[in-house]
Amino acid sequence: MSNYTCLLIEDSMIQARVISQMILRTGWDALVALDLKSGLTILGKEPLNLVISDLALPDCQDGSTIAQIRRAAPNITIAAISAGGRDGQLGSALERAKGDGAEFLLQKPLTQERLQEVLTEVATRLETGSRLPHVLVIDSSRTVRKVCETGLKEHQFRVTTGASLEEALEHVDVLDLDAVVIQIDVDAQEGASYVTQMREAFPGVAIIALSDRGDGDIARRSWMKTLDAGADIALAKPFSPDDLVSSVRNGMAMAASAFLAAAKRGG
């Protein structure tokens, strides 16, 4: 990956030094700017393949960091750095970063492994000229996870799997995610709230809820609660690989439309 160059925009000199050294260890070249103005100047002069920028910079306090980078370089890949946490304020910041054009999220404290994952994925996209949609599959059953993973990969999806939502939130980049396929117990009281939690954690991402289909009015009402809570598609078990792929594609289209509509309403 030595032919690729990354611009790091980070206002902390210590953090900039540490992260730039991590970038160099991956085989990429690194340029550093300590504020947005300097970063935009470098962006206009140097051939770059990736910009990694902190969301909060001293000369950009209005939350438009990613938007300004995107305007300056419409085709470059952007990774946003956040300070971590998952409160409402961060969720709003991530939603705006995604709407403004960031493709990846890097949370502090940064690890070499996580940075390597992002740079490897960016290099793959540069070499192939394409990006495979990324689907997260969450189910307590290893067999179900494997069946979903195999079926989706056969249709050109990237797939990450996890046994629980909590586990997934620790390791998945919410900006580099297109759909979540997750087991939901529609008979449980917390089923709908679980979907609401995911909708807040994954703005603009399709949610496909899997469940054993029960019989009667209670089951139907439970399904409706799941959809009302934010799921895009409710898929009953057992399902075929084609059913899953179709549900993921339809869910992605629905989620993208809803996200764009929300962004327009927000101005």
PDB file of C-alpha atoms in Angstrom:
ATOM      1  CA  MET A   1       0.000   0.000   0.000  1.00  0.00           C
ATOM      2  CA  SER A   2       3.040   2.273  -0.288  1.00  0.00           C
ATOM      3  CA  ASN A   3       1.539   4.082  -3.315  1.00  0.00           C
ATOM      4  CA  TYR A   4      -1.256   5.591  -1.214  1.00  0.00           C
ATOM      5  CA  THR A   5      -1.229   8.824   0.778  1.00  0.00           C
ATOM      6  CA  CYS A   6      -3.414   9.865   3.698  1.00  0.00           C
ATOM      7  CA  LEU A   7      -3.971  13.376   5.030  1.00  0.00           C
ATOM      8  CA  LEU A   8      -4.521  13.477   8.801  1.00  0.00           C
ATOM      9  CA  ILE A   9      -6.247  16.572  10.225  1.00  0.00           C
ATOM     10  CA  GLU A  10      -5.858  16.520  14.010  1.00  0.00           C
ATOM     11  CA  ASP A  11      -5.435  19.587  16.236  1.00  0.00           C
ATOM     12  CA  SER A  12      -3.549  17.796  19.033  1.00  0.00           C
ATOM     13  CA  MET A  13       0.135  17.654  18.119  1.00  0.00           C
ATOM     14  CA  ILE A  14       0.672  14.595  20.314  1.00  0.00           C
ATOM     15  CA  GLN A  15      -2.300  12.744  18.815  1.00  0.00           C
ATOM     16  CA  ALA A  16      -1.218  13.775  15.318  1.00  0.00           C
ATOM     17  CA  ARG A  17       2.252  12.372  15.900  1.00  0.00           C
ATOM     18  CA  VAL A  18       0.939   9.093  17.300  1.00  0.00           C
ATOM     19  CA  ILE A  19      -1.704   8.545  14.607  1.00  0.00           C
ATOM     20  CA  SER A  20       0.616   9.515  11.753  1.00  0.00           C
ATOM     21  CA  GLN A  21       3.140   6.943  12.967  1.00  0.00           C
ATOM     22  CA  MET A  22       0.360   4.346  13.033  1.00  0.00           C
ATOM     23  CA  ILE A  23      -0.519   5.251   9.439  1.00  0.00           C
ATOM     24  CA  LEU A  24       3.103   4.896   8.343  1.00  0.00           C
ATOM     25  CA  ARG A  25       3.269   1.443   9.925  1.00  0.00           C
ATOM     26  CA  THR A  26       0.496   0.275   7.576  1.00  0.00           C
ATOM     27  CA  GLY A  27       2.612   1.140   4.536  1.00  0.00           C
ATOM     28  CA  TRP A  28       0.725   4.330   3.656  1.00  0.00           C
ATOM     29  CA  ASP A  29       2.373   7.748   3.419  1.00  0.00           C
ATOM     30  CA  ALA A  30       1.023  10.409   5.781  1.00  0.00           C
ATOM     31  CA  LEU A  31       0.681  14.183   5.666  1.00  0.00           C
ATOM     32  CA  VAL A  32      -0.449  16.098   8.764  1.00  0.00           C
ATOM     33  CA  ALA A  33      -2.427  19.303   9.303  1.00  0.00           C
ATOM     34  CA  LEU A  34      -3.209  20.723  12.737  1.00  0.00           C
ATOM     35  CA  ASP A  35      -6.303  22.680  11.660  1.00  0.00           C
ATOM     36  CA  LEU A  36      -8.930  22.578   8.924  1.00  0.00           C
ATOM     37  CA  LYS A  37      -7.584  25.564   6.988  1.00  0.00           C
ATOM     38  CA  SER A  38      -4.153  23.966   6.653  1.00  0.00           C
ATOM     39  CA  GLY A  39      -5.759  20.661   5.756  1.00  0.00           C
ATOM     40  CA  LEU A  40      -7.818  22.207   2.964  1.00  0.00           C
ATOM     41  CA  THR A  41      -4.680  23.895   1.610  1.00  0.00           C
ATOM     42  CA  ILE A  42      -2.849  20.558   1.481  1.00  0.00           C
ATOM     43  CA  LEU A  43      -5.920  18.947  -0.043  1.00  0.00           C
ATOM     44  CA  GLY A  44      -5.817  21.436  -2.903  1.00  0.00           C
ATOM     45  CA  LYS A  45      -2.141  20.865  -3.656  1.00  0.00           C
ATOM     46  CA  GLU A  46      -1.282  17.222  -2.988  1.00  0.00           C
ATOM     47  CA  PRO A  47      -2.484  13.977  -4.627  1.00  0.00           C
ATOM     48  CA  LEU A  48      -4.298  12.177  -1.810  1.00  0.00           C
ATOM     49  CA  ASN A  49      -6.256   8.947  -1.438  1.00  0.00           C
ATOM     50  CA  LEU A  50      -7.801   9.420   2.007  1.00  0.00           C
ATOM     51  CA  VAL A  51      -8.529  12.151   4.532  1.00  0.00           C
ATOM     52  CA  ILE A  52      -8.791  11.267   8.223  1.00  0.00           C
ATOM     53  CA  SER A  53     -10.146  14.226  10.168  1.00  0.00           C
ATOM     54  CA  ASP A  54     -11.257  14.928  13.706  1.00  0.00           C
ATOM     55  CA  LEU A  55     -14.888  16.029  13.824  1.00  0.00           C
ATOM     56  CA  ALA A  56     -14.046  18.881  16.217  1.00  0.00           C
ATOM     57  CA  LEU A  57     -11.314  21.279  15.086  1.00  0.00           C
ATOM     58  CA  PRO A  58     -10.381  24.680  16.571  1.00  0.00           C
ATOM     59  CA  ASP A  59     -11.169  26.575  13.355  1.00  0.00           C
ATOM     60  CA  CYS A  60     -14.432  24.733  12.680  1.00  0.00           C
ATOM     61  CA  GLN A  61     -16.819  24.777  15.622  1.00  0.00           C
ATOM     62  CA  ASP A  62     -20.086  24.625  13.671  1.00  0.00           C
ATOM     63  CA  GLY A  63     -19.937  20.916  12.844  1.00  0.00           C
ATOM     64  CA  SER A  64     -19.206  21.446   9.149  1.00  0.00           C
ATOM     65  CA  THR A  65     -15.739  19.835   9.112  1.00  0.00           C
ATOM     66  CA  ILE A  66     -16.697  16.901   6.898  1.00  0.00           C
ATOM     67  CA  ALA A  67     -18.879  19.042   4.628  1.00  0.00           C
ATOM     68  CA  GLN A  68     -16.005  21.446   3.953  1.00  0.00           C
ATOM     69  CA  ILE A  69     -13.626  18.594   3.155  1.00  0.00           C
ATOM     70  CA  ARG A  70     -16.216  17.026   0.852  1.00  0.00           C
ATOM     71  CA  ARG A  71     -16.754  20.308  -1.013  1.00  0.00           C
ATOM     72  CA  ALA A  72     -13.010  20.704  -1.492  1.00  0.00           C
ATOM     73  CA  ALA A  73     -12.548  17.109  -2.702  1.00  0.00           C
ATOM     74  CA  PRO A  74     -15.822  15.553  -3.938  1.00  0.00           C
ATOM     75  CA  ASN A  75     -14.291  12.180  -4.789  1.00  0.00           C
ATOM     76  CA  ILE A  76     -11.909  11.514  -1.919  1.00  0.00           C
ATOM     77  CA  THR A  77     -12.599   8.965   0.818  1.00  0.00           C
ATOM     78  CA  ILE A  78     -13.139  10.535   4.257  1.00  0.00           C
ATOM     79  CA  ALA A  79     -12.815   8.935   7.696  1.00  0.00           C
ATOM     80  CA  ALA A  80     -14.115  10.922  10.674  1.00  0.00           C
ATOM     81  CA  ILE A  81     -12.487  10.713  14.104  1.00  0.00           C
ATOM     82  CA  SER A  82     -14.725  11.013  17.166  1.00  0.00           C
ATOM     83  CA  ALA A  83     -13.917  11.144  20.852  1.00  0.00           C
ATOM     84  CA  GLY A  84     -16.009   8.023  21.505  1.00  0.00           C
ATOM     85  CA  GLY A  85     -19.135   7.490  23.590  1.00  0.00           C
ATOM     86  CA  ARG A  86     -22.668   6.828  22.379  1.00  0.00           C
ATOM     87  CA  ASP A  87     -24.830   9.575  23.815  1.00  0.00           C
ATOM     88  CA  GLY A  88     -27.401  11.565  21.867  1.00  0.00           C
ATOM     89  CA  GLN A  89     -24.962  14.344  21.051  1.00  0.00           C
ATOM     90  CA  LEU A  90     -22.520  11.910  19.466  1.00  0.00           C
ATOM     91  CA  GLY A  91     -25.340  10.228  17.565  1.00  0.00           C
ATOM     92  CA  SER A  92     -26.328  13.573  16.030  1.00  0.00           C
ATOM     93  CA  ALA A  93     -22.710  14.309  15.130  1.00  0.00           C
ATOM     94  CA  LEU A  94     -22.314  10.913  13.470  1.00  0.00           C
ATOM     95  CA  GLU A  95     -25.567  11.327  11.562  1.00  0.00           C
ATOM     96  CA  ARG A  96     -24.383  14.680  10.247  1.00  0.00           C
ATOM     97  CA  ALA A  97     -20.927  13.303   9.392  1.00  0.00           C
ATOM     98  CA  LYS A  98     -22.542  10.526   7.370  1.00  0.00           C
ATOM     99  CA  GLY A  99     -24.885  12.944   5.634  1.00  0.00           C
ATOM    100  CA  ASP A 100     -21.962  15.230   4.798  1.00  0.00           C
ATOM    101  CA  GLY A 101     -20.015  12.414   3.160  1.00  0.00           C
ATOM    102  CA  ALA A 102     -17.827  10.564   5.683  1.00  0.00           C
ATOM    103  CA  GLU A 103     -17.472   6.873   4.822  1.00  0.00           C
ATOM    104  CA  PHE A 104     -15.694   5.640   7.961  1.00  0.00           C
ATOM    105  CA  LEU A 105     -15.660   6.346  11.689  1.00  0.00           C
ATOM    106  CA  LEU A 106     -12.545   6.019  13.836  1.00  0.00           C
ATOM    107  CA  GLN A 107     -13.148   6.312  17.572  1.00  0.00           C
ATOM    108  CA  LYS A 108     -10.517   7.383  20.063  1.00  0.00           C
ATOM    109  CA  PRO A 109      -8.479   5.813  21.476  1.00  0.00           C
ATOM    110  CA  LEU A 110      -7.429   4.567  18.047  1.00  0.00           C
ATOM    111  CA  THR A 111      -5.918   1.108  17.710  1.00  0.00           C
ATOM    112  CA  GLN A 112      -3.455  -0.067  15.089  1.00  0.00           C
ATOM    113  CA  GLU A 113      -5.778  -2.947  14.206  1.00  0.00           C
ATOM    114  CA  ARG A 114      -8.784  -0.689  13.558  1.00  0.00           C
ATOM    115  CA  LEU A 115      -6.726   1.757  11.500  1.00  0.00           C
ATOM    116  CA  GLN A 116      -5.291  -1.122   9.479  1.00  0.00           C
ATOM    117  CA  GLU A 117      -8.827  -2.367   8.734  1.00  0.00           C
ATOM    118  CA  VAL A 118      -9.874   1.012   7.352  1.00  0.00           C
ATOM    119  CA  LEU A 119      -6.752   1.556   5.252  1.00  0.00           C
ATOM    120  CA  THR A 120      -6.940  -1.971   3.857  1.00  0.00           C
ATOM    121  CA  GLU A 121     -10.583  -1.461   2.866  1.00  0.00           C
ATOM    122  CA  VAL A 122      -9.802   1.907   1.249  1.00  0.00           C
ATOM    123  CA  ALA A 123      -6.906   0.355  -0.679  1.00  0.00           C
ATOM    124  CA  THR A 124      -9.186  -2.458  -1.874  1.00  0.00           C
ATOM    125  CA  ARG A 125     -11.734   0.049  -3.151  1.00  0.00           C
ATOM    126  CA  LEU A 126      -9.028   2.035  -4.931  1.00  0.00           C
ATOM    127  CA  GLU A 127      -7.687  -1.111  -6.588  1.00  0.00           C
ATOM    128  CA  THR A 128     -11.066  -2.557  -7.608  1.00  0.00           C
ATOM    129  CA  GLY A 129     -12.893   0.692  -8.275  1.00  0.00           C
ATOM    130  CA  SER A 130     -15.906  -0.493  -6.305  1.00  0.00           C
ATOM    131  CA  ARG A 131     -17.357  -0.851  -2.814  1.00  0.00           C
ATOM    132  CA  LEU A 132     -19.290  -3.902  -1.677  1.00  0.00           C
ATOM    133  CA  PRO A 133     -22.326  -3.160   0.545  1.00  0.00           C
ATOM    134  CA  HIS A 134     -21.575  -4.021   4.179  1.00  0.00           C
ATOM    135  CA  VAL A 135     -24.090  -6.065   6.195  1.00  0.00           C
ATOM    136  CA  LEU A 136     -23.927  -6.829   9.916  1.00  0.00           C
ATOM    137  CA  VAL A 137     -25.627 -10.092  10.946  1.00  0.00           C
ATOM    138  CA  ILE A 138     -26.520 -10.457  14.647  1.00  0.00           C
ATOM    139  CA  ASP A 139     -27.994 -13.734  15.860  1.00  0.00           C
ATOM    140  CA  SER A 140     -27.308 -15.921  18.883  1.00  0.00           C
ATOM    141  CA  SER A 141     -27.245 -18.985  16.618  1.00  0.00           C
ATOM    142  CA  ARG A 142     -23.891 -19.616  14.960  1.00  0.00           C
ATOM    143  CA  THR A 143     -25.680 -21.685  12.317  1.00  0.00           C
ATOM    144  CA  VAL A 144     -28.008 -18.828  11.383  1.00  0.00           C
ATOM    145  CA  ARG A 145     -25.080 -16.401  11.253  1.00  0.00           C
ATOM    146  CA  LYS A 146     -23.179 -18.729   8.935  1.00  0.00           C
ATOM    147  CA  VAL A 147     -26.161 -19.302   6.637  1.00  0.00           C
ATOM    148  CA  CYS A 148     -26.746 -15.550   6.361  1.00  0.00           C
ATOM    149  CA  GLU A 149     -23.065 -14.831   5.803  1.00  0.00           C
ATOM    150  CA  THR A 150     -22.743 -17.432   3.042  1.00  0.00           C
ATOM    151  CA  GLY A 151     -25.901 -16.337   1.234  1.00  0.00           C
ATOM    152  CA  LEU A 152     -25.018 -12.650   1.332  1.00  0.00           C
ATOM    153  CA  LYS A 153     -21.401 -13.122   0.264  1.00  0.00           C
ATOM    154  CA  GLU A 154     -22.575 -15.111  -2.758  1.00  0.00           C
ATOM    155  CA  HIS A 155     -24.417 -11.947  -3.834  1.00  0.00           C
ATOM    156  CA  GLN A 156     -21.427  -9.606  -3.421  1.00  0.00           C
ATOM    157  CA  PHE A 157     -22.006  -8.284   0.096  1.00  0.00           C
ATOM    158  CA  ARG A 158     -19.330  -7.799   2.732  1.00  0.00           C
ATOM    159  CA  VAL A 159     -20.509  -9.457   5.935  1.00  0.00           C
ATOM    160  CA  THR A 160     -19.613  -9.042   9.599  1.00  0.00           C
ATOM    161  CA  THR A 161     -21.266 -11.305  12.173  1.00  0.00           C
ATOM    162  CA  GLY A 162     -21.855 -11.072  15.913  1.00  0.00           C
ATOM    163  CA  ALA A 163     -23.726 -12.947  18.612  1.00  0.00           C
ATOM    164  CA  SER A 164     -25.169  -9.798  20.240  1.00  0.00           C
ATOM    165  CA  LEU A 165     -25.795  -6.117  19.559  1.00  0.00           C
ATOM    166  CA  GLU A 166     -23.522  -5.122  22.433  1.00  0.00           C
ATOM    167  CA  GLU A 167     -20.640  -7.068  20.910  1.00  0.00           C
ATOM    168  CA  ALA A 168     -21.283  -5.538  17.489  1.00  0.00           C
ATOM    169  CA  LEU A 169     -21.361  -1.946  18.754  1.00  0.00           C
ATOM    170  CA  GLU A 170     -17.836  -2.377  20.076  1.00  0.00           C
ATOM    171  CA  HIS A 171     -16.378  -3.451  16.738  1.00  0.00           C
ATOM    172  CA  VAL A 172     -18.512  -2.199  13.852  1.00  0.00           C
ATOM    173  CA  ASP A 173     -18.036   1.108  12.054  1.00  0.00           C
ATOM    174  CA  VAL A 174     -21.495   2.684  11.941  1.00  0.00           C
ATOM    175  CA  LEU A 175     -20.522   4.883   8.992  1.00  0.00           C
ATOM    176  CA  ASP A 176     -19.323   1.914   6.912  1.00  0.00           C
ATOM    177  CA  LEU A 177     -22.512  -0.077   7.328  1.00  0.00           C
ATOM    178  CA  ASP A 178     -25.459  -0.495   4.974  1.00  0.00           C
ATOM    179  CA  ALA A 179     -27.723  -3.008   6.715  1.00  0.00           C
ATOM    180  CA  VAL A 180     -28.198  -4.868   9.995  1.00  0.00           C
ATOM    181  CA  VAL A 181     -29.845  -8.287  10.003  1.00  0.00           C
ATOM    182  CA  ILE A 182     -30.797  -9.097  13.585  1.00  0.00           C
ATOM    183  CA  GLN A 183     -32.791 -11.676  15.519  1.00  0.00           C
ATOM    184  CA  ILE A 184     -35.673 -10.066  17.419  1.00  0.00           C
ATOM    185  CA  ASP A 185     -37.936 -11.843  19.903  1.00  0.00           C
ATOM    186  CA  VAL A 186     -41.227 -10.238  18.918  1.00  0.00           C
ATOM    187  CA  ASP A 187     -42.983 -11.866  21.870  1.00  0.00           C
ATOM    188  CA  ALA A 188     -40.703 -10.152  24.395  1.00  0.00           C
ATOM    189  CA  GLN A 189     -41.576  -6.778  25.890  1.00  0.00           C
ATOM    190  CA  GLU A 190     -38.169  -5.342  24.978  1.00  0.00           C
ATOM    191  CA  GLY A 191     -38.300  -6.393  21.307  1.00  0.00           C
ATOM    192  CA  ALA A 192     -39.468  -3.020  19.990  1.00  0.00           C
ATOM    193  CA  SER A 193     -37.148  -1.049  22.287  1.00  0.00           C
ATOM    194  CA  TYR A 194     -34.261  -3.142  20.993  1.00  0.00           C
ATOM    195  CA  VAL A 195     -35.059  -1.973  17.459  1.00  0.00           C
ATOM    196  CA  THR A 196     -35.314   1.626  18.670  1.00  0.00           C
ATOM    197  CA  GLN A 197     -31.853   1.306  20.215  1.00  0.00           C
ATOM    198  CA  MET A 198     -30.473   0.051  16.902  1.00  0.00           C
ATOM    199  CA  ARG A 199     -32.140   2.835  14.937  1.00  0.00           C
ATOM    200  CA  GLU A 200     -30.406   5.387  17.177  1.00  0.00           C
ATOM    201  CA  ALA A 201     -27.057   3.582  16.925  1.00  0.00           C
ATOM    202  CA  PHE A 202     -27.209   3.069  13.141  1.00  0.00           C
ATOM    203  CA  PRO A 203     -28.584   6.221  11.455  1.00  0.00           C
ATOM    204  CA  GLY A 204     -29.402   5.662   7.801  1.00  0.00           C
ATOM    205  CA  VAL A 205     -28.767   1.910   8.005  1.00  0.00           C
ATOM    206  CA  ALA A 206     -31.357  -0.679   6.961  1.00  0.00           C
ATOM    207  CA  ILE A 207     -32.668  -2.852   9.807  1.00  0.00           C
ATOM    208  CA  ILE A 208     -33.982  -6.293   8.886  1.00  0.00           C
ATOM    209  CA  ALA A 209     -35.624  -7.984  11.879  1.00  0.00           C
ATOM    210  CA  LEU A 210     -35.584 -11.794  11.941  1.00  0.00           C
ATOM    211  CA  SER A 211     -38.005 -13.762  14.089  1.00  0.00           C
ATOM    212  CA  ASP A 212     -39.947 -16.993  14.326  1.00  0.00           C
ATOM    213  CA  ARG A 213     -43.400 -16.108  13.095  1.00  0.00           C
ATOM    214  CA  GLY A 214     -45.997 -16.680  15.781  1.00  0.00           C
ATOM    215  CA  ASP A 215     -49.691 -17.219  15.189  1.00  0.00           C
ATOM    216  CA  GLY A 216     -52.603 -15.011  16.076  1.00  0.00           C
ATOM    217  CA  ASP A 217     -53.229 -11.356  16.804  1.00  0.00           C
ATOM    218  CA  ILE A 218     -50.511 -11.061  19.464  1.00  0.00           C
ATOM    219  CA  ALA A 219     -47.810 -12.095  17.016  1.00  0.00           C
ATOM    220  CA  ARG A 220     -49.119  -9.735  14.331  1.00  0.00           C
ATOM    221  CA  ARG A 221     -49.232  -6.838  16.782  1.00  0.00           C
ATOM    222  CA  SER A 222     -45.677  -7.645  17.847  1.00  0.00           C
ATOM    223  CA  TRP A 223     -44.515  -7.532  14.234  1.00  0.00           C
ATOM    224  CA  MET A 224     -46.188  -4.140  13.778  1.00  0.00           C
ATOM    225  CA  LYS A 225     -44.477  -2.812  16.920  1.00  0.00           C
ATOM    226  CA  THR A 226     -41.139  -3.929  15.498  1.00  0.00           C
ATOM    227  CA  LEU A 227     -41.774  -2.038  12.255  1.00  0.00           C
ATOM    228  CA  ASP A 228     -43.112   1.019  14.085  1.00  0.00           C
ATOM    229  CA  ALA A 229     -39.975   1.069  16.245  1.00  0.00           C
ATOM    230  CA  GLY A 230     -37.795   1.529  13.167  1.00  0.00           C
ATOM    231  CA  ALA A 231     -37.221  -1.798  11.440  1.00  0.00           C
ATOM    232  CA  ASP A 232     -37.383  -1.496   7.649  1.00  0.00           C
ATOM    233  CA  ILE A 233     -38.191  -5.156   6.952  1.00  0.00           C
ATOM    234  CA  ALA A 234     -39.587  -7.962   9.128  1.00  0.00           C
ATOM    235  CA  LEU A 235     -38.437 -11.358   7.832  1.00  0.00           C
ATOM    236  CA  ALA A 236     -39.922 -14.502   9.346  1.00  0.00           C
ATOM    237  CA  LYS A 237     -37.956 -17.703   9.856  1.00  0.00           C
ATOM    238  CA  PRO A 238     -37.452 -19.992   8.082  1.00  0.00           C
ATOM    239  CA  PHE A 239     -36.332 -17.989   5.044  1.00  0.00           C
ATOM    240  CA  SER A 240     -34.368 -18.772   1.903  1.00  0.00           C
ATOM    241  CA  PRO A 241     -31.081 -17.057   0.924  1.00  0.00           C
ATOM    242  CA  ASP A 242     -32.981 -15.304  -1.875  1.00  0.00           C
ATOM    243  CA  ASP A 243     -35.538 -14.012   0.656  1.00  0.00           C
ATOM    244  CA  LEU A 244     -32.710 -12.631   2.789  1.00  0.00           C
ATOM    245  CA  VAL A 245     -30.893 -10.964  -0.108  1.00  0.00           C
ATOM    246  CA  SER A 246     -34.120  -9.424  -1.394  1.00  0.00           C
ATOM    247  CA  SER A 247     -35.000  -8.153   2.097  1.00  0.00           C
ATOM    248  CA  VAL A 248     -31.560  -6.601   2.558  1.00  0.00           C
ATOM    249  CA  ARG A 249     -31.683  -4.852  -0.816  1.00  0.00           C
ATOM    250  CA  ASN A 250     -35.213  -3.563  -0.269  1.00  0.00           C
ATOM    251  CA  GLY A 251     -34.345  -2.464   3.260  1.00  0.00           C
ATOM    252  CA  MET A 252     -31.271  -0.580   2.033  1.00  0.00           C
ATOM    253  CA  ALA A 253     -33.361   1.285  -0.531  1.00  0.00           C
ATOM    254  CA  MET A 254     -35.981   2.191   2.080  1.00  0.00           C
ATOM    255  CA  ALA A 255     -33.398   3.294   4.660  1.00  0.00           C
ATOM    256  CA  ALA A 256     -31.514   5.413   2.130  1.00  0.00           C
ATOM    257  CA  SER A 257     -34.708   7.194   1.075  1.00  0.00           C
ATOM    258  CA  ALA A 258     -35.700   7.850   4.687  1.00  0.00           C
ATOM    259  CA  PHE A 259     -32.210   9.115   5.567  1.00  0.00           C
ATOM    260  CA  LEU A 260     -32.136  11.534   2.617  1.00  0.00           C
ATOM    261  CA  ALA A 261     -35.625  12.789   3.445  1.00  0.00           C
ATOM    262  CA  ALA A 262     -34.608  13.395   7.073  1.00  0.00           C
ATOM    263  CA  ALA A 263     -31.452  15.210   5.951  1.00  0.00           C
ATOM    264  CA  LYS A 264     -33.496  17.517   3.705  1.00  0.00           C
ATOM    265  CA  ARG A 265     -35.927  18.281   6.527  1.00  0.00           C
ATOM    266  CA  GLY A 266     -32.972  19.127   8.755  1.00  0.00           C
ATOM    267  CA  GLY A 267     -31.721  21.643   6.230  1.00  0.00           C
TER     268      GLY A 267
END
